[in-house]
């Protein structure tokens, strides 16, 4: 499913199977989850996508061809392919363990073709074996919603009382991790979104409310997954002195002006950008121990536009997953 021009629906194309180059693998895609970032790519919110482009960066598939020099993963292994497709390895960020900020990165489904397809090519070093993950549909949302959620949680720090603004794919996975870790989850949804609120309750949230409401206690930290800048001052208001607000998205509407006192008392406002391979390895190691069960809605690959539309309209509960 190909994005030929910004803002246009994806178009089904038939192409010859791609051939992996040196250091690359090809996978037969079993499932690819749909992320809000895919909407930002399709809508042109992110600059300079490769065009034409196959979107999709939450890929689960079986390795079915190896490029020159690839020893692992082996043929037949199930792997996950995330957003970070390449990092240069030598810039100051790569050299200091922050390849998520690499000066010359490549991104799956943005600057390289992704997983809204029957087959996808990736660098072997940026694909992750998924041993112990039996269900490719359930594993797919872990590759971005899960990993980026995990990175956001690490940045949030030792927060015992954690607010999650926007209870979609990322938050509903992260809530399960938080409960397993013994944290209290305070879930903020679109006001009146009964389905999201019911899901938050079912996943053990201590408190559930609209994003315009204040929690009953001051929070230690909050993570914003909704791409809504107006939530930033609301979240700052909800965290205690010294608390941290983490913006987990790649794109957000403008943040409205707010009084300095909301930031004062050493509150911190930070953002998360991309992921490191370490984030993926760490998260994929704990995910089976948590026993994460993503709520998924499956669409056939040809219905990618419908899946994007349902994500855009907010009618989706959990994560959308495309299956070729
Ligand atoms: Zn994503
Ligand atoms: Zn780099």
mmCIF file with all atom_site columns, N, CA, C and O in Angstrom, residues 21-24 66-72 124:
data_model
loop_
_atom_site.group_PDB
_atom_site.id
_atom_site.type_symbol
_atom_site.label_atom_id
_atom_site.label_alt_id
_atom_site.label_comp_id
_atom_site.label_asym_id
_atom_site.label_entity_id
_atom_site.label_seq_id
_atom_site.pdbx_PDB_ins_code
_atom_site.Cartn_x
_atom_site.Cartn_y
_atom_site.Cartn_z
_atom_site.occupancy
_atom_site.B_iso_or_equiv
_atom_site.pdbx_formal_charge
_atom_site.auth_seq_id
_atom_site.auth_comp_id
_atom_site.auth_asym_id
_atom_site.auth_atom_id
_atom_site.pdbx_PDB_model_num
ATOM 1  N N  . UNK A 1 21  ? 19.924 -6.049  0.266  1.00 0.00 ? 21  UNK A N  1
ATOM 2  C CA . UNK A 1 21  ? 21.311 -5.722  -0.034 1.00 0.00 ? 21  UNK A CA 1
ATOM 3  C C  . UNK A 1 21  ? 22.230 -6.222  1.061  1.00 0.00 ? 21  UNK A C  1
ATOM 4  O O  . UNK A 1 21  ? 21.800 -6.884  2.016  1.00 0.00 ? 21  UNK A O  1
ATOM 5  N N  . UNK A 1 22  ? 23.522 -5.904  0.952  1.00 0.00 ? 22  UNK A N  1
ATOM 6  C CA . UNK A 1 22  ? 24.466 -6.328  1.989  1.00 0.00 ? 22  UNK A CA 1
ATOM 7  C C  . UNK A 1 22  ? 24.032 -5.841  3.371  1.00 0.00 ? 22  UNK A C  1
ATOM 8  O O  . UNK A 1 22  ? 23.652 -4.686  3.536  1.00 0.00 ? 22  UNK A O  1
ATOM 9  N N  . UNK A 1 23  ? 24.051 -6.756  4.341  1.00 0.00 ? 23  UNK A N  1
ATOM 10 C CA . UNK A 1 23  ? 23.679 -6.391  5.702  1.00 0.00 ? 23  UNK A CA 1
ATOM 11 C C  . UNK A 1 23  ? 22.190 -6.316  5.950  1.00 0.00 ? 23  UNK A C  1
ATOM 12 O O  . UNK A 1 23  ? 21.756 -5.989  7.052  1.00 0.00 ? 23  UNK A O  1
ATOM 13 N N  . UNK A 1 24  ? 21.400 -6.612  4.912  1.00 0.00 ? 24  UNK A N  1
ATOM 14 C CA . UNK A 1 24  ? 19.942 -6.492  5.061  1.00 0.00 ? 24  UNK A CA 1
ATOM 15 C C  . UNK A 1 24  ? 19.265 -7.860  5.068  1.00 0.00 ? 24  UNK A C  1
ATOM 16 O O  . UNK A 1 24  ? 19.825 -8.855  4.612  1.00 0.00 ? 24  UNK A O  1
ATOM 17 N N  . UNK A 1 66  ? 18.218 -13.372 2.975  1.00 0.00 ? 66  UNK A N  1
ATOM 18 C CA . UNK A 1 66  ? 19.340 -12.710 3.643  1.00 0.00 ? 66  UNK A CA 1
ATOM 19 C C  . UNK A 1 66  ? 20.227 -12.039 2.614  1.00 0.00 ? 66  UNK A C  1
ATOM 20 O O  . UNK A 1 66  ? 20.548 -12.630 1.580  1.00 0.00 ? 66  UNK A O  1
ATOM 21 N N  . UNK A 1 67  ? 20.652 -10.811 2.895  1.00 0.00 ? 67  UNK A N  1
ATOM 22 C CA . UNK A 1 67  ? 21.642 -10.161 2.061  1.00 0.00 ? 67  UNK A CA 1
ATOM 23 C C  . UNK A 1 67  ? 23.039 -10.651 2.411  1.00 0.00 ? 67  UNK A C  1
ATOM 24 O O  . UNK A 1 67  ? 23.241 -11.404 3.370  1.00 0.00 ? 67  UNK A O  1
ATOM 25 N N  . UNK A 1 68  ? 24.008 -10.194 1.614  1.00 0.00 ? 68  UNK A N  1
ATOM 26 C CA . UNK A 1 68  ? 25.385 -10.624 1.828  1.00 0.00 ? 68  UNK A CA 1
ATOM 27 C C  . UNK A 1 68  ? 25.861 -10.238 3.223  1.00 0.00 ? 68  UNK A C  1
ATOM 28 O O  . UNK A 1 68  ? 25.594 -9.142  3.705  1.00 0.00 ? 68  UNK A O  1
ATOM 29 N N  . UNK A 1 69  ? 26.550 -11.169 3.859  1.00 0.00 ? 69  UNK A N  1
ATOM 30 C CA . UNK A 1 69  ? 27.194 -10.862 5.132  1.00 0.00 ? 69  UNK A CA 1
ATOM 31 C C  . UNK A 1 69  ? 26.305 -10.943 6.351  1.00 0.00 ? 69  UNK A C  1
ATOM 32 O O  . UNK A 1 69  ? 26.743 -10.615 7.457  1.00 0.00 ? 69  UNK A O  1
ATOM 33 N N  . UNK A 1 70  ? 25.059 -11.390 6.184  1.00 0.00 ? 70  UNK A N  1
ATOM 34 C CA . UNK A 1 70  ? 24.156 -11.462 7.345  1.00 0.00 ? 70  UNK A CA 1
ATOM 35 C C  . UNK A 1 70  ? 24.228 -12.861 7.960  1.00 0.00 ? 70  UNK A C  1
ATOM 36 O O  . UNK A 1 70  ? 23.919 -13.853 7.307  1.00 0.00 ? 70  UNK A O  1
ATOM 37 N N  . UNK A 1 71  ? 24.645 -12.905 9.239  1.00 0.00 ? 71  UNK A N  1
ATOM 38 C CA . UNK A 1 71  ? 24.700 -14.176 9.958  1.00 0.00 ? 71  UNK A CA 1
ATOM 39 C C  . UNK A 1 71  ? 23.438 -14.387 10.788 1.00 0.00 ? 71  UNK A C  1
ATOM 40 O O  . UNK A 1 71  ? 22.970 -15.506 10.966 1.00 0.00 ? 71  UNK A O  1
ATOM 41 N N  . UNK A 1 72  ? 22.906 -13.309 11.329 1.00 0.00 ? 72  UNK A N  1
ATOM 42 C CA . UNK A 1 72  ? 21.677 -13.389 12.093 1.00 0.00 ? 72  UNK A CA 1
ATOM 43 C C  . UNK A 1 72  ? 20.898 -12.090 11.882 1.00 0.00 ? 72  UNK A C  1
ATOM 44 O O  . UNK A 1 72  ? 21.509 -11.057 11.615 1.00 0.00 ? 72  UNK A O  1
ATOM 45 N N  . UNK A 1 124 ? 19.756 -5.895  9.118  1.00 0.00 ? 124 UNK A N  1
ATOM 46 C CA . UNK A 1 124 ? 19.725 -6.996  10.088 1.00 0.00 ? 124 UNK A CA 1
ATOM 47 C C  . UNK A 1 124 ? 19.984 -6.492  11.504 1.00 0.00 ? 124 UNK A C  1
ATOM 48 O O  . UNK A 1 124 ? 19.393 -6.984  12.472 1.00 0.00 ? 124 UNK A O  1
#
